[in-house]
Structures are given as C-alpha cells and as structure tokens.
CSV table of C-alpha atoms in Angstrom, one decimal:
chain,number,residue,atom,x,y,z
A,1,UNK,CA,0.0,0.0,0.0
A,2,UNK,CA,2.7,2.5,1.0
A,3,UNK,CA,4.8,1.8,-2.2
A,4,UNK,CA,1.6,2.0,-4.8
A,5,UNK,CA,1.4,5.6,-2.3
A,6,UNK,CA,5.1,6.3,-3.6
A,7,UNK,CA,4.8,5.7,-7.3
A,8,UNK,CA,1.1,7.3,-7.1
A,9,UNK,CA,3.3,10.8,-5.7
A,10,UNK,CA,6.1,10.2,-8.3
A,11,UNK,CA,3.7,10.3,-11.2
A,12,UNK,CA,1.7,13.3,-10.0
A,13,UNK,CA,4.7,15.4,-9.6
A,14,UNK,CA,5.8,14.4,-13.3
A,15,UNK,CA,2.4,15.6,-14.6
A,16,UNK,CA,2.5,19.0,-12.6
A,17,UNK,CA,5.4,20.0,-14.2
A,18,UNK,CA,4.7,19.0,-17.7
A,19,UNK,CA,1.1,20.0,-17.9
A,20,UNK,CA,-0.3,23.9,-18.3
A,21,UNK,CA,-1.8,25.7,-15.1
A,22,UNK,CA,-5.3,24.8,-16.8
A,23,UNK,CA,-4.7,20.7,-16.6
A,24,UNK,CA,-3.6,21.4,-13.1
A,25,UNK,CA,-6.5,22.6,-11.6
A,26,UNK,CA,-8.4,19.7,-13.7
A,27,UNK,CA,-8.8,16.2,-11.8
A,28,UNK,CA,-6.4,13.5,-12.7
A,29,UNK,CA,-7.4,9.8,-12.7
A,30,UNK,CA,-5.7,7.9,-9.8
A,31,UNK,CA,-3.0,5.4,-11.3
A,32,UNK,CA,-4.8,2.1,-10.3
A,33,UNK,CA,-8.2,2.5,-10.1
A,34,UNK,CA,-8.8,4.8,-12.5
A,35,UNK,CA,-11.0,7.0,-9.7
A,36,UNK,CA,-10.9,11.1,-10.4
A,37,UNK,CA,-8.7,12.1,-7.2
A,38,UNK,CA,-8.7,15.4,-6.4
A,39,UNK,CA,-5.3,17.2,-6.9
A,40,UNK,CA,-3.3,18.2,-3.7
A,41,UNK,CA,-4.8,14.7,-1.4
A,42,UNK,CA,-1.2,13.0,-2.2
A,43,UNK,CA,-0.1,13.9,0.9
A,44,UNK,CA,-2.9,13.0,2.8
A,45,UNK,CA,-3.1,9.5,1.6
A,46,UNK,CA,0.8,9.6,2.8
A,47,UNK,CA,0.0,10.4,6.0
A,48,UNK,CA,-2.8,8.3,6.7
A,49,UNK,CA,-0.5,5.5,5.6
A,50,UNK,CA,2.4,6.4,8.1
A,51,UNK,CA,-0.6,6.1,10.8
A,52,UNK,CA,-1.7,2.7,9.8
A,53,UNK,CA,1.8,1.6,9.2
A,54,UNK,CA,2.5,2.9,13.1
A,55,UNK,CA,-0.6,2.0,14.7
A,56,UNK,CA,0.0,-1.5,12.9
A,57,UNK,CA,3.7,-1.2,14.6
A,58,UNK,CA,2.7,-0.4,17.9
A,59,UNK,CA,0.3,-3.3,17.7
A,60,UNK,CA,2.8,-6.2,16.5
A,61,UNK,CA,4.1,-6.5,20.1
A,62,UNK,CA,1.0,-6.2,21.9
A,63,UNK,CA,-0.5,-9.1,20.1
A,64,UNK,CA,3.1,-11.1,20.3
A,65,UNK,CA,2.5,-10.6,24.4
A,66,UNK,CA,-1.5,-11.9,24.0
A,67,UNK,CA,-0.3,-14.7,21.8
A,68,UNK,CA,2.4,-15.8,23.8
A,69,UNK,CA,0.1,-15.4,27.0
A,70,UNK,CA,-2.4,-17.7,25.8
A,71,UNK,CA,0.5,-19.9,24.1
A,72,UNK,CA,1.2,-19.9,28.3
A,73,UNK,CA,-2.3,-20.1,29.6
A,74,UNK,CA,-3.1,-23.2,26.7
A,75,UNK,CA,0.0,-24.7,28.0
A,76,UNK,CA,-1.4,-24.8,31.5
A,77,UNK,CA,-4.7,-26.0,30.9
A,78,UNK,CA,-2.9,-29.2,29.0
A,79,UNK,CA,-0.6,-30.1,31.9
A,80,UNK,CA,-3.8,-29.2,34.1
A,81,UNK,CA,-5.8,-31.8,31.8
A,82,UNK,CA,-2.9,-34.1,32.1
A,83,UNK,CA,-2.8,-34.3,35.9
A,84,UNK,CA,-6.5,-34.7,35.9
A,85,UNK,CA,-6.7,-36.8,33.9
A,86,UNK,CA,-3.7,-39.1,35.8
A,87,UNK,CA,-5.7,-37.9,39.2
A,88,UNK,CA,-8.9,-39.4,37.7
A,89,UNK,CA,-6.9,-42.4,36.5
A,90,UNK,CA,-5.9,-43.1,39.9
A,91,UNK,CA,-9.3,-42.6,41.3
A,92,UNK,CA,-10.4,-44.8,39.1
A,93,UNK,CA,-8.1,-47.6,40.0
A,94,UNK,CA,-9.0,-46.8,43.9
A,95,UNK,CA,-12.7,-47.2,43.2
A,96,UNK,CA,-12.1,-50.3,41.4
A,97,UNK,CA,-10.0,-51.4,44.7
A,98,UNK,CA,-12.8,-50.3,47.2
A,99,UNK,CA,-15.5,-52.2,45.4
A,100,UNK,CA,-13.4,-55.2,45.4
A,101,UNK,CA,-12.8,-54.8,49.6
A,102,UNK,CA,-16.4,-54.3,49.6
A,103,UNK,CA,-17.4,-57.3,48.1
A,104,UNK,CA,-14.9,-59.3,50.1
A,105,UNK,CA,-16.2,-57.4,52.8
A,106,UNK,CA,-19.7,-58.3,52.3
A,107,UNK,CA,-19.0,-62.0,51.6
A,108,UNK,CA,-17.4,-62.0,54.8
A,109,UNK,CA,-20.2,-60.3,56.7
A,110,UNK,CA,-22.6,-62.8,54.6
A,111,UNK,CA,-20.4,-66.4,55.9
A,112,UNK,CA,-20.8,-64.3,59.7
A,113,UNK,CA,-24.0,-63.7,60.2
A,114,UNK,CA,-25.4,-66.9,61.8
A,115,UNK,CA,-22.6,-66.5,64.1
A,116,UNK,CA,-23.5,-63.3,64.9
A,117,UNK,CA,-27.0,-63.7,65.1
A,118,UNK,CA,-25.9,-67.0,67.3
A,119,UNK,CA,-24.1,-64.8,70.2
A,120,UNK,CA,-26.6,-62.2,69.8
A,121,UNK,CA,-29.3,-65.0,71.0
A,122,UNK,CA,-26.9,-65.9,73.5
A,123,UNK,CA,-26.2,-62.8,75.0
A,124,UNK,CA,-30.3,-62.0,75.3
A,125,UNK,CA,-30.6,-65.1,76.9
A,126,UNK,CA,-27.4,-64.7,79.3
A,127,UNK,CA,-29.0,-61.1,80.3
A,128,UNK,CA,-32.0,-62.9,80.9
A,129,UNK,CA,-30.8,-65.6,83.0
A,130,UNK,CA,-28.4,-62.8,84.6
A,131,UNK,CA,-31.9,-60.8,85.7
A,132,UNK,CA,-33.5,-63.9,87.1
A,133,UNK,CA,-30.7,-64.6,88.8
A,134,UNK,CA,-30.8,-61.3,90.7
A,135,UNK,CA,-34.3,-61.9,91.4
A,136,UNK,CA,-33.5,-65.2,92.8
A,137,UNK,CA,-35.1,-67.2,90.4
A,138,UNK,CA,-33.3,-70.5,90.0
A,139,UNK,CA,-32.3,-71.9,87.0
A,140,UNK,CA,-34.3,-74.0,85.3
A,141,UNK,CA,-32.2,-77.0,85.1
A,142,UNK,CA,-31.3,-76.4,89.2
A,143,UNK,CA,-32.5,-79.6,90.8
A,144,UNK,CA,-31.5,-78.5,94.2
A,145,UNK,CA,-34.7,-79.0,97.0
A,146,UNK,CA,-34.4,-75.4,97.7
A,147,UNK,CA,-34.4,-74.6,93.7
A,148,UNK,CA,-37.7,-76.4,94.0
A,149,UNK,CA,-38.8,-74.8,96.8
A,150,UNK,CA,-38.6,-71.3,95.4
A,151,UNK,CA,-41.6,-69.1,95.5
A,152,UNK,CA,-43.6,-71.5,97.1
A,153,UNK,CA,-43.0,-71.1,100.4
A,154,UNK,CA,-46.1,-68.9,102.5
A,155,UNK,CA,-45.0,-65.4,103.2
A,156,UNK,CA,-44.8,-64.1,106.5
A,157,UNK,CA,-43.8,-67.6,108.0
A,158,UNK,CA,-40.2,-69.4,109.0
A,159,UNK,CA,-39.0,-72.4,108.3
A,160,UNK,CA,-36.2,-74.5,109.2
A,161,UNK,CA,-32.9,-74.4,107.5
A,162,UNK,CA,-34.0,-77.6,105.6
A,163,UNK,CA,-37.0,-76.3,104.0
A,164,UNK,CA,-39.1,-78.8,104.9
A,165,UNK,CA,-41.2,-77.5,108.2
A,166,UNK,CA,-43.1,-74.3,109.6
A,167,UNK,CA,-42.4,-72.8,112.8
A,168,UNK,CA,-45.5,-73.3,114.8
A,169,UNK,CA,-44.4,-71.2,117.8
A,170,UNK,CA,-44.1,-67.4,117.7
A,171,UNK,CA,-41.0,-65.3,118.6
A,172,UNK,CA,-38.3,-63.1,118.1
A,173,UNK,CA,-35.2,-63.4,116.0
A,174,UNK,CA,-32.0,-61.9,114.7
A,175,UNK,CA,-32.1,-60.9,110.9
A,176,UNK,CA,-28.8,-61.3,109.8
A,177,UNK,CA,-29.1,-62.3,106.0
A,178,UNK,CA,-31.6,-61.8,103.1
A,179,UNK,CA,-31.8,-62.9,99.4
A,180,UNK,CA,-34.4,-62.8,96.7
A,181,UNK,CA,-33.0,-66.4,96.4
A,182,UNK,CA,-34.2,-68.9,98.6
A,183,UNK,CA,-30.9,-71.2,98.1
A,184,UNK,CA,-28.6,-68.4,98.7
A,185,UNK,CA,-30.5,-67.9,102.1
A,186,UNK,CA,-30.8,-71.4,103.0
A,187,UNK,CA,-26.8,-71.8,102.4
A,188,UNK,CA,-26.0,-68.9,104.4
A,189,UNK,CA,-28.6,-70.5,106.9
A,190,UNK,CA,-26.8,-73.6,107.2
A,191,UNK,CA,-23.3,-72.0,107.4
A,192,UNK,CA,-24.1,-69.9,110.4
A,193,UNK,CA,-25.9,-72.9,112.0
A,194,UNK,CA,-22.8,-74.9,112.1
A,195,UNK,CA,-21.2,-72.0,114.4
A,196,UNK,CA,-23.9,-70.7,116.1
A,197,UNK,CA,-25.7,-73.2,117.7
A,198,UNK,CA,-27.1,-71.6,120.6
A,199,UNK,CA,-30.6,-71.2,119.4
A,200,UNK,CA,-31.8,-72.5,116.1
A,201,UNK,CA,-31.4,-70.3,112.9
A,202,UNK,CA,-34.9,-70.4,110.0
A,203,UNK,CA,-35.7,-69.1,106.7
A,204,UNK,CA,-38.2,-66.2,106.6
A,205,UNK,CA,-40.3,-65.5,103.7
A,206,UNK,CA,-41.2,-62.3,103.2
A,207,UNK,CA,-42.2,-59.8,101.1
A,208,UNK,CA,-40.8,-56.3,100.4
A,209,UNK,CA,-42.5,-53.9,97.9
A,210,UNK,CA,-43.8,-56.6,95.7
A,211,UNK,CA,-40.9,-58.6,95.9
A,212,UNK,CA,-40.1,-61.9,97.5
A,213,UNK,CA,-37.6,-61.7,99.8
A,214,UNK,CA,-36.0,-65.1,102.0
A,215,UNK,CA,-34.7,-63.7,105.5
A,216,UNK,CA,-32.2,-65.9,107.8
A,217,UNK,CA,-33.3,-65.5,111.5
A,218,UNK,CA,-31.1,-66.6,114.1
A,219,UNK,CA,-33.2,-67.3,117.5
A,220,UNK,CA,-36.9,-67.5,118.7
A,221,UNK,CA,-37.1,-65.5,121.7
A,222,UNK,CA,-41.0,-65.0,123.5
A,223,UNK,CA,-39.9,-61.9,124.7
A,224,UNK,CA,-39.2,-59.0,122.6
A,225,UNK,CA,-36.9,-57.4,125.6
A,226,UNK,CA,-35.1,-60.1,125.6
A,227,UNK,CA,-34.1,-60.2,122.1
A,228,UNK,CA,-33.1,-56.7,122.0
A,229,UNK,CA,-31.5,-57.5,124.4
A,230,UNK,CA,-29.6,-60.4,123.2
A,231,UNK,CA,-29.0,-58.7,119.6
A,232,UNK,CA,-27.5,-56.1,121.0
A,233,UNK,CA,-24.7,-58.2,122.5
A,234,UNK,CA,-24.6,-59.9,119.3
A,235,UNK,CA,-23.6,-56.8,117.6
A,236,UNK,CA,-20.8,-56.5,120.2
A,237,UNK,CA,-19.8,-59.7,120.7
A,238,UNK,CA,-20.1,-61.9,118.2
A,239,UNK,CA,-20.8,-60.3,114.8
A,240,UNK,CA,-18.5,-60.1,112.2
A,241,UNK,CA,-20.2,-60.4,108.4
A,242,UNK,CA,-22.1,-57.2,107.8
A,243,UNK,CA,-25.2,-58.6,108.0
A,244,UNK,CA,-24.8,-59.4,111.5
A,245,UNK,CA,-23.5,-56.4,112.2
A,246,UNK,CA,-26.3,-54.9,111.1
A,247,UNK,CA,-29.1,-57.5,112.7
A,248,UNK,CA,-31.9,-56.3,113.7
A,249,UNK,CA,-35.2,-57.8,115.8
A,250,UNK,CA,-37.7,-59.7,113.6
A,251,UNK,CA,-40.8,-61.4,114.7
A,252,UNK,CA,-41.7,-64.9,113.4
C-alpha cells in the first residue's frame, strides 16, 4: 500500500510540471483504479499511511504478548488436563480397589451372620438368666430341694434351715441375712448354723414392695426385751459379716 502511495506521488509530480496551469486545476485519474482524485490529497493518503503503518507497529508486540500469554495459559490447561486426567486415572483404580474390599467385605459379613445372630441369641438369653438370677429365680435346670422350693413357700412364716417345716411357735429373732433367692439364704442359713448353735437359725419368707424376699433369722425369743437384748450383745460380741452387724429384731 505504501509503495503503490510512492509511485502514485512520483507520477503526479511528473504531470504537474509537464502539464499547463489549466490541466492542473483539472482532476487526474488515480493510477490504479482509475477514480478522479482530487489534486493536492497525495499527501494525505501519505500520512494516513504512516498512521496505519504505526498504529500496525505499535500493535505487532502487543498481540506477540496476547499470543504468547495464551501460548502460556493453553499450555497450562494441557498439563492441568494431564494431571487430571492421571488424578482421575488413579481414582479410578482406587474405586475399582474399594468395590473389590467391599465385596470381600460383604462375603465376609454374609459367611458371619449366623454366628452373629448365634451370640446375639446368646447374650439376650445370658442377660436374661443374669436378671432372674438377681431376682432369685433358679435356673431351670437347678434340681436343688431349695431350687424347687422357690416361691412356694407362704410369706410371713419361718422355716427350718431344711426347708421342709413351719415354725409353729411365735417369737423373736435376729435378721442377719436376706436374698431374693431362697438357696442363697438357706446356704447362708446352714453355714451360720454350724457356728452358732445356741438357738436354732430359720428361713423367713417375706415380702418387700412386691418382691419376695427369704430372710435368715437366728433365734426364737418369747420376749421381745429379751431379744433386744440379746442382739445387742450380738452386735458387740459376736458379729462379724455385715449382715450381722447390722441384725436387727424380727418377729416370726
């Protein structure tokens, strides 16, 4: 564009200096396009060229920058894409790993339920038999007499430490024992019979906010003066489980 500028000024000049002051002032066709051009816009053209041409200039590096900037910014999106893409691989291959644990997992679980569900059952039942036991009811495989015996002895009367007689006779006693379970009291009955055989020592039933409870009483006095009296040398004396520490008057 510029050098068709050039050679468009070269011809004009030629013409001016050949032609008579009348074909000066007269429009002369431009040398390409054939165009009237008015005389005098050379120069014009010129400069409006040397602006493109330095606008064009001043441009060439700014795009360079842009170019090479995105050149950059594509770069990093492709190693970006790359580690993804190796991050998602790996996931991948983790995912595939997990399912595989999983279904081991499960198989596992599958070949351990009965066995779970086994000591589950086994565990209500030992809670169970734990509860009764604290209530004092006996197994039910316990042959024992006193096993037999349990809850159907009458409340509110003693027996004898075998289980198998009422005490007719009324009188006062030393509490030193009680058990919801009528063996547990009969053993401890029979225990402290062997040392303490003074007076004779019974089983009372009784029964204690809705509960069935089987005392051991040690001695049938008629008086009740008496067998304050006696308990309370008992304590002092003789007493040495807390229980008998702790006895206290009961009427058969």
């Amino acid at each position: 564009m510029l050098k068709k500028i050039h050679i468009f000024k070269a011809i004009t000049a030629a013409i001016l200096l050949t032609s008579t002051p009348i074909l000066a002032q007269e429009p002369m066709e431009g040398p390409v396009t054939g165009v009237a051009i008015p005389s005098g816009t050379a120069d014009t053209y010129e400069d409006v060229g040397k602006i493109t041409a330095f606008n064009l200039k001043k441009k060439v590096p700014i795009l360079r920058e842009q170019k090479q900037r995105l050149l950059q910014e594509r770069e990093s999106l492709m190693n970006q894409n790359k580690q993804l893409s190796s991050e998602n691989q790996s996931l991948m291959e983790r995912v595939v790993e997990l399912e595989q644990n999983i279904a081991h997992l499960d198989a596992q679980l599958t070949q351990m339920q009965p066995k779970v569900q086994a000591y589950e059952e086994m565990q209500v039942e030992l809670a169970r038999q734990d509860s009764l036991k604290k209530a004092g009811v006996p197994a039910p495989d316990d042959n024992r007499f006193c096993a037999k015996k349990h809850g159907k002895l009458q409340v509110d009367r003693s027996y004898f430490t075998d289980l198998k007689s009422q005490v007719i006779s009324n009188g006062w006693g030393l509490q030193i024992y009680s058990s919801p379970s009528l063996c547990d009291a009969q053993e401890v009955a029979l225990q402290f019979e062997a040392s303490h055989n003074y007076w004779k020592t019974y089983v009372k039933v009784k029964e204690i906010d809705g509960q069935t409870m089987y005392a051991v009483i040690y001695g049938s006095l008629k008086y009740k003066e008496q067998a304050q009296y006696y308990c309370n040398q008992f304590i002092k004396k003789v007493a040495k489980t807390e229980g008998e520490l702790n006895a206290f008057l009961v009427q058969h």
